[in-house]
Coordinates of C-alpha atoms and ligand atoms in Angstrom, one line a residue:
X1 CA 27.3 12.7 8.2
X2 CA 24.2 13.7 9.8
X3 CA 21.3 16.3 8.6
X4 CA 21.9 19.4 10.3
X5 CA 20.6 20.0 13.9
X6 CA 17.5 22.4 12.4
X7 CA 16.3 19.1 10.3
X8 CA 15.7 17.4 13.3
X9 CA 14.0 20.0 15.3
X10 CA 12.0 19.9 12.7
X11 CA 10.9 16.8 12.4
X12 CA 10.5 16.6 15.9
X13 CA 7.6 19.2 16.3
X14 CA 6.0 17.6 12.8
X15 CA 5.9 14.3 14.4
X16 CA 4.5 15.8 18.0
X17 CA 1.8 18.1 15.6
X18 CA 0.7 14.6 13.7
X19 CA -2.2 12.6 15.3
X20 CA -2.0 8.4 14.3
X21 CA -5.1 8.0 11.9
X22 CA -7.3 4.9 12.7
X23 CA -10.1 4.7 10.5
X24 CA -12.7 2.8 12.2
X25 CA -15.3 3.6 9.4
X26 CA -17.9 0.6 8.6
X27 CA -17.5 -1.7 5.6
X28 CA -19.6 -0.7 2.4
X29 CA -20.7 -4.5 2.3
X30 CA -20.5 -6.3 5.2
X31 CA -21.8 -9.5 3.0
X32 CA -18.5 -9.3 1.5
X33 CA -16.4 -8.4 4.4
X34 CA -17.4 -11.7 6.2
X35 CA -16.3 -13.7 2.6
X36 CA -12.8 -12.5 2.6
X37 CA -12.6 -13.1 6.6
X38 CA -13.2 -16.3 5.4
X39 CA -10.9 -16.6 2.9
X40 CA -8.0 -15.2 4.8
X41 CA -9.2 -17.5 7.9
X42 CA -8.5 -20.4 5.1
X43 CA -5.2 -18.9 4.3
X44 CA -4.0 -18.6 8.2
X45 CA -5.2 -22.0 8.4
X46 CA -3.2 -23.1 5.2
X47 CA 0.2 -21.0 6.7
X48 CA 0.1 -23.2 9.9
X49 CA -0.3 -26.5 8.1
X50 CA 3.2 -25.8 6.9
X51 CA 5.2 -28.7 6.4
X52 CA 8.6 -26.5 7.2
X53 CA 6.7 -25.5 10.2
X54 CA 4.7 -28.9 11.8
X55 CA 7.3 -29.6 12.8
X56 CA 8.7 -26.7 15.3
X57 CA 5.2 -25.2 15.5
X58 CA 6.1 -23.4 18.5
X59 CA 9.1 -21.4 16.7
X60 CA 6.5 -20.8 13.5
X61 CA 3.6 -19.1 15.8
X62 CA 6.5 -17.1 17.4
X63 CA 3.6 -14.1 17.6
X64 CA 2.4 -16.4 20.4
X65 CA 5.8 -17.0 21.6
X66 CA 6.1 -13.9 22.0
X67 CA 3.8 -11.1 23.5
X68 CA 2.2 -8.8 20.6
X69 CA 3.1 -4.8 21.9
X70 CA 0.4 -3.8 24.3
X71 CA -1.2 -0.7 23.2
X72 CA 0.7 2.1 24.4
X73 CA 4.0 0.6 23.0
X74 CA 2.2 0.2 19.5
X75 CA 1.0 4.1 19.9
X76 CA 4.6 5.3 20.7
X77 CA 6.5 3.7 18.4
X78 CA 3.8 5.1 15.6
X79 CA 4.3 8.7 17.1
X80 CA 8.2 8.2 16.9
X81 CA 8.2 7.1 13.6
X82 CA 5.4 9.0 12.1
X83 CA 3.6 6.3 10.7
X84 CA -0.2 6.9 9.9
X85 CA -2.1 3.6 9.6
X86 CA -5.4 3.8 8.1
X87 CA -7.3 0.3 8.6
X88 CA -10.8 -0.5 7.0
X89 CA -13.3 -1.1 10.1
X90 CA -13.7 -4.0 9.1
X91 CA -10.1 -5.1 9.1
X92 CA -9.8 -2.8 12.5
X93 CA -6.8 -1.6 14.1
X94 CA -3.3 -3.2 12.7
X95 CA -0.9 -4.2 15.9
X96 CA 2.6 -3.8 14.6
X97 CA 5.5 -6.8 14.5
X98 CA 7.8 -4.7 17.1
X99 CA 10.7 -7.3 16.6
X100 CA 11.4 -10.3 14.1
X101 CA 10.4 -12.9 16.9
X102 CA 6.8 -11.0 16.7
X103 CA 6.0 -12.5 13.3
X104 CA 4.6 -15.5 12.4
X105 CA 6.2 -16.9 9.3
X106 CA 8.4 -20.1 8.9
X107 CA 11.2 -20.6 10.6
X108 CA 13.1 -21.0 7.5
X109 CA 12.2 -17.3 6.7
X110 CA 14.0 -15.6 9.3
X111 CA 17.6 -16.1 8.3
X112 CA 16.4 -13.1 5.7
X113 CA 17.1 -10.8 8.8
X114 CA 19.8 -12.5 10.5
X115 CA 22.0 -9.1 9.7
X116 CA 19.3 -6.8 10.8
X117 CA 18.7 -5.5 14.2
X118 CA 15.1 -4.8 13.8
X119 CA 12.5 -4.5 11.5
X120 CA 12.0 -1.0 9.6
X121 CA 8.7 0.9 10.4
X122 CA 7.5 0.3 6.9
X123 CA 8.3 -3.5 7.6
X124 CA 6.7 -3.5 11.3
X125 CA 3.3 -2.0 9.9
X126 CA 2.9 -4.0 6.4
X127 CA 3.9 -7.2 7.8
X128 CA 1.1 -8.2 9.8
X129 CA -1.8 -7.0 6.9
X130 CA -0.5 -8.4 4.4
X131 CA 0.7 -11.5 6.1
X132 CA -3.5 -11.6 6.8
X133 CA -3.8 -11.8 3.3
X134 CA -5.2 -7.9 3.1
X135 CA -4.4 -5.5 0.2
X136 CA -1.7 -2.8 1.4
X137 CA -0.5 0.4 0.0
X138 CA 2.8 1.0 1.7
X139 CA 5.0 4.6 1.2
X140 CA 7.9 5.1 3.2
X141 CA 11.5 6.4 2.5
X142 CA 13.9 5.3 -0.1
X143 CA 16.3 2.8 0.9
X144 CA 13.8 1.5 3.9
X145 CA 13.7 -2.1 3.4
X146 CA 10.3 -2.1 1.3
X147 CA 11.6 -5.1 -1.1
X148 CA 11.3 -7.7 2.3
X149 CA 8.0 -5.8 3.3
X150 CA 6.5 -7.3 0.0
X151 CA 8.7 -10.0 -0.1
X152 CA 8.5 -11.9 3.1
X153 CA 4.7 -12.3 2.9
X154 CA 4.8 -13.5 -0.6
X155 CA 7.3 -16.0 0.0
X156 CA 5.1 -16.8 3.3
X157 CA 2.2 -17.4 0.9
X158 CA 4.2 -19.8 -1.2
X159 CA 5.9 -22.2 1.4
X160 CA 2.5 -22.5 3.2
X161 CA 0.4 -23.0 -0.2
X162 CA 2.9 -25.1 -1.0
X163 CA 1.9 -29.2 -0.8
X164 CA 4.2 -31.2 1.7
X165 CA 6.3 -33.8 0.2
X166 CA 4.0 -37.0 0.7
X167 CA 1.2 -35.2 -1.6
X168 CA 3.7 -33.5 -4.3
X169 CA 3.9 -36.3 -6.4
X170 CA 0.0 -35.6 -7.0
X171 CA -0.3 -32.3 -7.1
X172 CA 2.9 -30.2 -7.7
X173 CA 1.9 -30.0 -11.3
X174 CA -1.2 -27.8 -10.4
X175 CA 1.5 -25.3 -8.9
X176 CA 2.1 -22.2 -11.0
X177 CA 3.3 -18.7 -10.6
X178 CA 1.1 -17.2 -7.8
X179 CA 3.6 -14.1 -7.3
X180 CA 4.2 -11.3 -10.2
X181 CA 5.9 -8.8 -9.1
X182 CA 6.3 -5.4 -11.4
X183 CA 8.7 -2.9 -11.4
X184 CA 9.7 -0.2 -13.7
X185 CA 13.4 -1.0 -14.7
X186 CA 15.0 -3.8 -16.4
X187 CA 17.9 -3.5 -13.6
X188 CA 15.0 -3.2 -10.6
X189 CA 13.7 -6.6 -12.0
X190 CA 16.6 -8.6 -11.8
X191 CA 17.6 -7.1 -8.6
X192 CA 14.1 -7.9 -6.3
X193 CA 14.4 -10.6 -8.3
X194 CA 17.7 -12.2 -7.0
X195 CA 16.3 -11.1 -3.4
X196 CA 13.5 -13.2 -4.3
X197 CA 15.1 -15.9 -5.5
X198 CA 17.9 -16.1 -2.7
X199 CA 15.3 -16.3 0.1
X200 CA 13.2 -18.7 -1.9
X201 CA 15.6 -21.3 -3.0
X202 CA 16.1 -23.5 0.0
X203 CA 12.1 -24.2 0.1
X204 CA 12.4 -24.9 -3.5
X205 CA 10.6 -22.0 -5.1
X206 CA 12.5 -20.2 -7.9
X207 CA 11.9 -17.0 -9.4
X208 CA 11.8 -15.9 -13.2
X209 CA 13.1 -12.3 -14.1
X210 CA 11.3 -11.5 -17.9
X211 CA 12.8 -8.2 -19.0
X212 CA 13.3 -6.7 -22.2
X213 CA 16.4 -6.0 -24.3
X214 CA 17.4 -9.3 -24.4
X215 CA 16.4 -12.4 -26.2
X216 CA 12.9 -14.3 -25.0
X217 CA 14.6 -17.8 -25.3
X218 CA 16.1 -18.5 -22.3
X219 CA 13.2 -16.6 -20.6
X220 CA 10.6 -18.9 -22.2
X221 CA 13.0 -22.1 -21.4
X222 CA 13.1 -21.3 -17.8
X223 CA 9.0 -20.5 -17.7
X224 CA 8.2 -23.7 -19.7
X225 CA 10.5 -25.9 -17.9
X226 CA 9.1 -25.0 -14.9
X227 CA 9.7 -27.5 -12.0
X228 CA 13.9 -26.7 -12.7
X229 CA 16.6 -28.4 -10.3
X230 CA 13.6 -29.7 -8.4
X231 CA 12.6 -25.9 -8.0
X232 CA 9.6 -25.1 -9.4
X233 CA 8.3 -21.2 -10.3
X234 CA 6.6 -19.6 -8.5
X235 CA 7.4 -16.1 -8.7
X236 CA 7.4 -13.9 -12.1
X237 CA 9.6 -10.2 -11.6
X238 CA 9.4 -8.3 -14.4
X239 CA 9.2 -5.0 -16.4
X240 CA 5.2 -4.7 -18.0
X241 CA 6.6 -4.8 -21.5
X242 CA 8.4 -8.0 -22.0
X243 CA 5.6 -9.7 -19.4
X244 CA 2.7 -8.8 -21.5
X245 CA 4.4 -10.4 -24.6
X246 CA 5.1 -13.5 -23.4
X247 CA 1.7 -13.2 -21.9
X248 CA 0.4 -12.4 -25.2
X249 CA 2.6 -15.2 -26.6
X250 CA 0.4 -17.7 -24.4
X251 CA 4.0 -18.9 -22.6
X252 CA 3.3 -17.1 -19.1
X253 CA 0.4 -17.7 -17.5
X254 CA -0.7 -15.4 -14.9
X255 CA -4.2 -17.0 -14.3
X256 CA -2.8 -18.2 -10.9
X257 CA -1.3 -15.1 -9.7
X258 CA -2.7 -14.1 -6.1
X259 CA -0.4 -12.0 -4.7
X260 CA 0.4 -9.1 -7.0
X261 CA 3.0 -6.2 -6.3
X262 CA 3.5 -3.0 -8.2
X263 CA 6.7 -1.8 -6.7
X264 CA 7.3 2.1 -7.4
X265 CA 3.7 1.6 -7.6
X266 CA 3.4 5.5 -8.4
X267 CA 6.3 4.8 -11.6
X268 CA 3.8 1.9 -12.7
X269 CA 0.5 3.9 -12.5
X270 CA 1.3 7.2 -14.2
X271 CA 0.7 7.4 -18.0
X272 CA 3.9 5.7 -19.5
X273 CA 3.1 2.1 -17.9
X274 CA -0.8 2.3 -17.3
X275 CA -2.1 0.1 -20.4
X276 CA 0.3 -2.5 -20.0
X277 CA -0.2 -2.7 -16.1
X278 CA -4.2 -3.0 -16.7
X279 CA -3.9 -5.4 -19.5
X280 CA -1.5 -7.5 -17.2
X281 CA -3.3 -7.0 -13.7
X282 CA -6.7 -8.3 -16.1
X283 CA -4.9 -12.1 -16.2
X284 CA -4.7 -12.4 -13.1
X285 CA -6.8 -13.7 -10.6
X286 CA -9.6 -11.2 -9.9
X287 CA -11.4 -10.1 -7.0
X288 CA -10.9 -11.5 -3.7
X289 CA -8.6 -14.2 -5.1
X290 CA -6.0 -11.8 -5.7
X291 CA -4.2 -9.8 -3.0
X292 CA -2.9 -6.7 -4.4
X293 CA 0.4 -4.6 -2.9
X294 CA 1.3 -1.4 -3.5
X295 CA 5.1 0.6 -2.2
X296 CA 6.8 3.2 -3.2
X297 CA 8.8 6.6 -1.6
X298 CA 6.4 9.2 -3.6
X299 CA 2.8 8.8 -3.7
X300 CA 1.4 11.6 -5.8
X301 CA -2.4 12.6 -5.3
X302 CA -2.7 12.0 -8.9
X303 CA -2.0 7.9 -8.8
X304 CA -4.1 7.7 -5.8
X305 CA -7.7 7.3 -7.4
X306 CA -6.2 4.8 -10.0
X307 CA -4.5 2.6 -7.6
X308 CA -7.5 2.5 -5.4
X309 CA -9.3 0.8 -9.0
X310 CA -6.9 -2.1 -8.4
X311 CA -6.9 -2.9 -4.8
X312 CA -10.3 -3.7 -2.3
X313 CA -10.1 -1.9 0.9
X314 CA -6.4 -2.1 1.7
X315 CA -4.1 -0.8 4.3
X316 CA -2.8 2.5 4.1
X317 CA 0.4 2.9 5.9
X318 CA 2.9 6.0 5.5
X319 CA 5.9 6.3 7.4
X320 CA 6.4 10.2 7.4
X321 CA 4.8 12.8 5.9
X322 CA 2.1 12.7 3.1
X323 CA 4.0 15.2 1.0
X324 CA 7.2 14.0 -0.6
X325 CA 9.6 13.6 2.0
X326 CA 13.2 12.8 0.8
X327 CA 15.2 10.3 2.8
X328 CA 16.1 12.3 6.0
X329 CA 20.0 11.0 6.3
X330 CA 20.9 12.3 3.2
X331 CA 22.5 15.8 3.0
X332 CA 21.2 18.0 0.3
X333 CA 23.1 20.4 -1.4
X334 CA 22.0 22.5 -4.0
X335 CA 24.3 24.6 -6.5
X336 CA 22.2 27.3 -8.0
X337 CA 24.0 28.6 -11.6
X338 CA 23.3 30.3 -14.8
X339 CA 25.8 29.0 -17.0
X340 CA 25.0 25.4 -17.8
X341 CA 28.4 25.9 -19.1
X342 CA 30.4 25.4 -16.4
X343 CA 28.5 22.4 -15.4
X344 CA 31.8 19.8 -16.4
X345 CA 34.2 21.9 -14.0
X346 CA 31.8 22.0 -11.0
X347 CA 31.5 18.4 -11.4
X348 CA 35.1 18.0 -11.5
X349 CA 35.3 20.0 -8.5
X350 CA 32.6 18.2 -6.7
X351 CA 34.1 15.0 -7.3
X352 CA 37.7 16.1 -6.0
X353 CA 36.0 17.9 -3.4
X354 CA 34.9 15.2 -1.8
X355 CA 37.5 13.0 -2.6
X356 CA 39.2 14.8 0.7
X357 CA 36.6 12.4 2.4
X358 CA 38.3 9.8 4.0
X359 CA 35.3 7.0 3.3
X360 CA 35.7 7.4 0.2
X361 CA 38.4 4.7 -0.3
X362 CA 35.0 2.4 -0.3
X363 CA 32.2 4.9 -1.7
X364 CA 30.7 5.2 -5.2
X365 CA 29.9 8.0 -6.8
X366 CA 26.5 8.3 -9.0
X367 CA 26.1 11.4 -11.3
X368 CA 22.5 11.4 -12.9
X369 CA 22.3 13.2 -16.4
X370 CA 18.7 13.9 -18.3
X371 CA 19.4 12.2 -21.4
X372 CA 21.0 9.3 -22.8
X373 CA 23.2 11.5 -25.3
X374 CA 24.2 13.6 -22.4
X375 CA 25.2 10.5 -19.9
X376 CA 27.3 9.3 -22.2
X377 CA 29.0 12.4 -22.9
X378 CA 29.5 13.1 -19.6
X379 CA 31.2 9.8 -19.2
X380 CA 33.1 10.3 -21.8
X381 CA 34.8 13.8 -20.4
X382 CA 34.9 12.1 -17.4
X383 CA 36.8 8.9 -18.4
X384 CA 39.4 11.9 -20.5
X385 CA 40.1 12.8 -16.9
X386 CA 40.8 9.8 -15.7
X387 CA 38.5 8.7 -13.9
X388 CA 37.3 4.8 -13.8
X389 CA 33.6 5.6 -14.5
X390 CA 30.8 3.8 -16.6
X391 CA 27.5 4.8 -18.0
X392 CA 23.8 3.3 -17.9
X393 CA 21.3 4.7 -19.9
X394 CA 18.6 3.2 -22.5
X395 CA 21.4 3.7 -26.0
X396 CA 23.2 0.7 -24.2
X397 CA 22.5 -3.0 -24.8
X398 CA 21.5 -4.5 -21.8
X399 CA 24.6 -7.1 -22.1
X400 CA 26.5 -3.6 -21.2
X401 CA 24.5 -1.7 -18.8
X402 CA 24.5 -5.2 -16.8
X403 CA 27.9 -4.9 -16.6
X404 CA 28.2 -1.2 -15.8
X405 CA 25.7 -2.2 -13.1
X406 CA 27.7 -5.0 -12.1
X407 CA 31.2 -3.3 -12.0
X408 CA 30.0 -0.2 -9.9
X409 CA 28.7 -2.4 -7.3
X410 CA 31.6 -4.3 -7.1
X411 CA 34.1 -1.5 -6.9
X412 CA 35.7 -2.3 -10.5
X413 CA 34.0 1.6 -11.3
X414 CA 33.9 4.1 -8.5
X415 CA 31.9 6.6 -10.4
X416 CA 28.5 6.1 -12.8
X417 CA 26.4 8.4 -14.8
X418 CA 23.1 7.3 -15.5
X419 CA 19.9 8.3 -16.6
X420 CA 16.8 8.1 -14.5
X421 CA 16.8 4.5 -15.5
X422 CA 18.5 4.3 -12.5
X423 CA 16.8 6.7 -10.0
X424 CA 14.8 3.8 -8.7
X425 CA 14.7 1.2 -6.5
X426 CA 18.7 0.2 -7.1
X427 CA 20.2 -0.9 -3.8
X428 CA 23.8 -0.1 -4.8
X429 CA 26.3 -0.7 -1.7
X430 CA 28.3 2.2 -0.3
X431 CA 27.0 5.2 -2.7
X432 CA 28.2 8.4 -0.9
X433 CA 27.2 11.0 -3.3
X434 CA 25.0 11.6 -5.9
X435 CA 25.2 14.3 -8.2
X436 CA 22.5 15.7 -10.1
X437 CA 24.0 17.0 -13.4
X438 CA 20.9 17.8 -14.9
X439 CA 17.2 18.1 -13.1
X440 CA 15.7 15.1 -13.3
X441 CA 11.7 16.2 -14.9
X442 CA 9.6 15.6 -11.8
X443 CA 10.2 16.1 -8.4
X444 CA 9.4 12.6 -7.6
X445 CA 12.6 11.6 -9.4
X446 CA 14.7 13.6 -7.7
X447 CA 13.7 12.1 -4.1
X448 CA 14.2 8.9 -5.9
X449 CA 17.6 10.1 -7.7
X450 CA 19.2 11.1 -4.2
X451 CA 17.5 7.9 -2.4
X452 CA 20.6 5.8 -4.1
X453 CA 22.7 6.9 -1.4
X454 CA 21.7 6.8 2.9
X455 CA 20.3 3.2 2.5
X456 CA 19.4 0.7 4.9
X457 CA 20.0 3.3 7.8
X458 CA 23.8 5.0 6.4
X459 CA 24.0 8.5 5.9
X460 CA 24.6 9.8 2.6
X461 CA 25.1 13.6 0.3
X462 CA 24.1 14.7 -2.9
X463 CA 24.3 17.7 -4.9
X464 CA 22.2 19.1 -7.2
X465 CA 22.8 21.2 -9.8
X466 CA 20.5 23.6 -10.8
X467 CA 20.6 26.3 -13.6
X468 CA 16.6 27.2 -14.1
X469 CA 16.8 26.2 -17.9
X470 CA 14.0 24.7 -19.5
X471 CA 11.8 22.4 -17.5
X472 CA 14.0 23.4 -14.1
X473 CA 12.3 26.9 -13.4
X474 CA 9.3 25.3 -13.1
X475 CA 10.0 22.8 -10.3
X476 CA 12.3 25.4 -8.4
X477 CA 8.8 25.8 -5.8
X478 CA 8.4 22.2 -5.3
X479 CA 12.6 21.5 -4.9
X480 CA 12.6 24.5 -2.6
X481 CA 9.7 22.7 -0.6
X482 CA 11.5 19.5 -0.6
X483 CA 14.5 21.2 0.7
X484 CA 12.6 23.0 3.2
X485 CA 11.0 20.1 4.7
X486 CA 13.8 18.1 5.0
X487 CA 16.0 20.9 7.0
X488 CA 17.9 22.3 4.0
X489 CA 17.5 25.4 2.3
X490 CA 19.3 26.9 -1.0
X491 CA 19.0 30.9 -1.3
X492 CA 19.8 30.9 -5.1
X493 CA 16.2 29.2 -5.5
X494 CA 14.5 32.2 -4.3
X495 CA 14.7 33.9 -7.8
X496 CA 12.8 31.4 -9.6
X497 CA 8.9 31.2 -9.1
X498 CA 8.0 29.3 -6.0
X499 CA 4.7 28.3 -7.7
X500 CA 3.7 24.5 -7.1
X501 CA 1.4 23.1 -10.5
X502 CA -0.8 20.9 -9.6
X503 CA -0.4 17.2 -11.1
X504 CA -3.3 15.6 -13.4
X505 CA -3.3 12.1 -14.4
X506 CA -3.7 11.5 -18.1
X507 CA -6.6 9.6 -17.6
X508 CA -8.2 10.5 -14.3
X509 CA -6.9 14.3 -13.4
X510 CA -9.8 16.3 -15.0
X511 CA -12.4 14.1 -13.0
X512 CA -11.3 14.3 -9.4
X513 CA -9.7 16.4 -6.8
X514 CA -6.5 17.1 -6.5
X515 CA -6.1 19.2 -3.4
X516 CA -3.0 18.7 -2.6
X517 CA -0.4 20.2 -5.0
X518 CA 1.6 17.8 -6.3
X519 CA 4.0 18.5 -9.6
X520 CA 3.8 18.7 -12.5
X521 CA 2.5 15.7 -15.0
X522 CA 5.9 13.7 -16.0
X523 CA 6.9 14.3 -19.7
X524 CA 7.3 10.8 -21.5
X525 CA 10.1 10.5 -22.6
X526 CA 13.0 7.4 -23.0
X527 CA 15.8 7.0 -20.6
Ligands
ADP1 P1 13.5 0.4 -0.5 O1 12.8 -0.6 -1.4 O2 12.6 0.8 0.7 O3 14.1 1.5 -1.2 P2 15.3 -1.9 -0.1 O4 14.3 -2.9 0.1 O5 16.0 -1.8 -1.3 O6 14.7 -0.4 0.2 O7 16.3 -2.0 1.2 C1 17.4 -1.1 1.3 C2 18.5 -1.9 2.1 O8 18.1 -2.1 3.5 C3 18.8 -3.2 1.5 O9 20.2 -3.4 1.4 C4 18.2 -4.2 2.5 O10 18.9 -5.4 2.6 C5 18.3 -3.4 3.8 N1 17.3 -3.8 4.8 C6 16.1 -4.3 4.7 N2 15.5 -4.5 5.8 C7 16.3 -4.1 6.8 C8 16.2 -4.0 8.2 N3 15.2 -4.5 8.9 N4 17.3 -3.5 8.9 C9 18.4 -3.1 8.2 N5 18.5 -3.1 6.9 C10 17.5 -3.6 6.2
MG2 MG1 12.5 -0.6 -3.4

């Protein structure tokens, strides 16, 4: 299913019109700059005394292997992909790992690609700064491989700071978690998590997931018993609420954390998770010790200033346009109605529609309601229909939407209604469609809502509808926008204001400049 032929003509004259941005400005403190050369020098230095790696050295500095792109291949595959990188001077221009065999991380690493063909221009771009131990600020397109472009440097980090087997005996009991990982969802967690985890386990580093909803026991067991099956942990994913109490409960100690990522880092910053992520970010390590990441699909003006308090001089790099820009291989459709009425038999219809399809023997189907009541009604009508459908929203325990989860991305359910608990980050296989029963409340949810489907380079469809009820009207401009940019246009919109707010941050938004329109601030509200 690909966009239609105007998307891409499109993009094309974008991409031609954007110029690759290469700030060369000087470092406010050169003092300082020198220190944290220094410091990543160390780290370099510590990533190629390696034990995995001493002994293939030539396979684990593959980037001399094998030829870093010359210039003009770096400055063409930025133009084709639209990436802006902006560099600190002192940091200067980031060369790009073209292929796998261009990185230099162990060999034990790379079976995390051995299904992939190449890296992903978010991937290509963040590897080599972060792998240098800089802070990075990543924002590329849903489904775009940004878990590995955090993850493979982390776990880089932790085989090479790990001691070799002569000197463990000594000093494995100084090893503590030096990767925290945050993420907005219970369900995210575990996922990046397992990730985590998989790659990590044959170099003996395990990973903890701390989430709410379910008991702290076995969450404390694992962190206090922390060398496990001769694995010891390393790594802490979690949601900020159940880390800051066990923080608070003096059973997980960040003090050693180096490597910090705020995945959905726009999610994390806006006013629902901003205490917690500041109390939590303020144990652990501070200053140049700590190397702070930062992804996410939508990067609203409004988060900007507020990141930038948590990072020093990082990488910017953005594959695509600086507005929102939704994940271009999935078809939008948008039904424009008054009658919220008729909503259950255009789903209906929408679902036998495109049952015709004949991939759908294998595809899933998500339908996103507002609220938690309404999820679960819609199931419910669904389910009277027949249908083999389950719910996930915030009125189930999480012993149940684990299992929703679970049976929808094994097939058991073809069809799920959630709430935007699950518009981000899930990496569900073979979703189709996505349906948006009810507007999500910002537009950034929306590009996250219909980034569940066309992921890891498939083509995908959603549908949205769209009735201009209560907070709806107000977002027509910016879906319309959305829409445009991506190729797609809906007619019905045009009755609706095409007005775009501007978004303020709770905290920050009356003090600073927010000149590009962005939408509106996100109501807080429980999914
Ligand atoms: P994002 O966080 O950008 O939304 P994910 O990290 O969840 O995306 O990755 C989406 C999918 O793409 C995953 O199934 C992942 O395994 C796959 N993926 C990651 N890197 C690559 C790659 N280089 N080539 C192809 N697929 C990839
Ligand atoms: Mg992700």
């Amino acid at each position: 299913m690909q966009p239609p032929a105007l998307a891409e003509t499109k993009k094309e004259k974008k991409k031609q019109k954007r110029k690759r941005e290469e700030d060369a400005s000087t470092p406010s403190d050169p003092g300082a700059s020198r220190e944290k050369d220094k410091d990543r020098k160390k780290r370099r230095k510590d990533r190629s005394s390696d034990p995995s790696s001493s002994s293939t050295p030539a396979q684990h500095t593959s980037a001399e292997a094998t030829p870093a792109p010359s210039s003009s291949e770096t400055s063409a595959y930025l133009e084709k992909h639209a990436i802006k990188i902006h560099s600190p001077g002192h940091i200067g221009p980031i060369t790009p790992a073209l292929s796998f065999d261009q990185l230099d991380i162990p060999p034990g690493l790379r079976s995390a690609f051995s299904t992939f063909k190449e890296p992903t221009p978010i991937q290509t771009c963040t590897w080599p700064p972060a792998l240098k131990g800089h802070d990075v600020v990543g924002i590329a397109e849903t489904g775009s491989g940004k878990t590995l472009a955090f993850g493979i440097p982390a776990l880089a980090q932790l085989i090479s700071s790990a001691p070799s087997k002569s000197k463990s005996k000594s000093s494995s009991a100084n090893l503590s978690v030096s990767v925290l990982v945050l993420a907005p969802t219970r369900e995210l967690a575990i996922q990046t998590h397992d990730t985590l985890s998989d790659l990590g386990g044959k170099f003996n580093i395990a990973s903890v997931a701390l989430f709410g909803g379910v008991e702290k026991g076995g969450q404390i067991r694992t962190l206090q018993n922390a060398n496990k099956d001769g694995k010891t942990t390393r790594i802490v994913v979690g949601t900020p609420g159940r880390i800051l109490d066990l923080v608070n409960d003096g059973i997980c100690d960040l003090s050693g954390v180096s490597y910090l990522v705020l995945d959905e880092a726009d999610r994390m910053l806006d006013k629902g998770f901003e205490n917690d992520i500041r109390s939590i970010i303020s144990h652990t390590k501070q200053g140049e010790d700590r190397q702070t990441l930062m992804f996410s699909a939508t990067w609203p003006e409004a988060v900007r200033r507020l990141a930038s308090t948590f990072q020093r001089d990082p990488v910017r790099v953005t594959v695509g346009s600086d507005d929102l820009t939704a994940n271009s291989r999935v078809e939008q459709v948008v039904e424009v109605f008054d009658d919220a009425r008729s909503k259950d038999n255009r789903l209906i219809a929408q679902l036998r529609n495109n049952k015709t399809k004949a991939d759908l023997e294998e595809s899933r189907t998500l339908i996103f309601a507002l609220y938690k009541k309404e999820a679960s009604r819609v199931e419910n009508m669904l389910r009277g229909k027949g249908y083999s459908v389950g719910a996930l929203h915030g009125d189930m325990s999480q012993a149940a939407r684990m299992d929703a989860l679970q049976s929808f991305k094994d097939g058991r359910t073809r069809f799920l209604v959630a709430t935007d608990v699950a518009a981000r980050g899930l990496d569900i296989p073979n979703v189709g469609l996505v349906i948006n029963y009810t507007f999500p409340l910002t537009i950034e949810d929306y590009i996250h809502r219909i980034g569940r489907t066309g992921r890891g380079g498939r083509s995908g469809k959603s549908v949205t509808f769209f009735t201009g009820d209560n907070h709806e009207r107000a977002l027509a401009g910016e879906l319309a926008r959305v829409l445009h940019e991506s190729g797609f246009e809906a007619e019905g919109l045009k009755k609706f204001p095409m007005t775009i707010k501007k978004k303020t941050h709770s905290a920050y938004g009356a003090f600073f400049r927010d000149d590009i329109p962005a939408p509106a601030a996100p109501t807080k509200i429980k999914f």
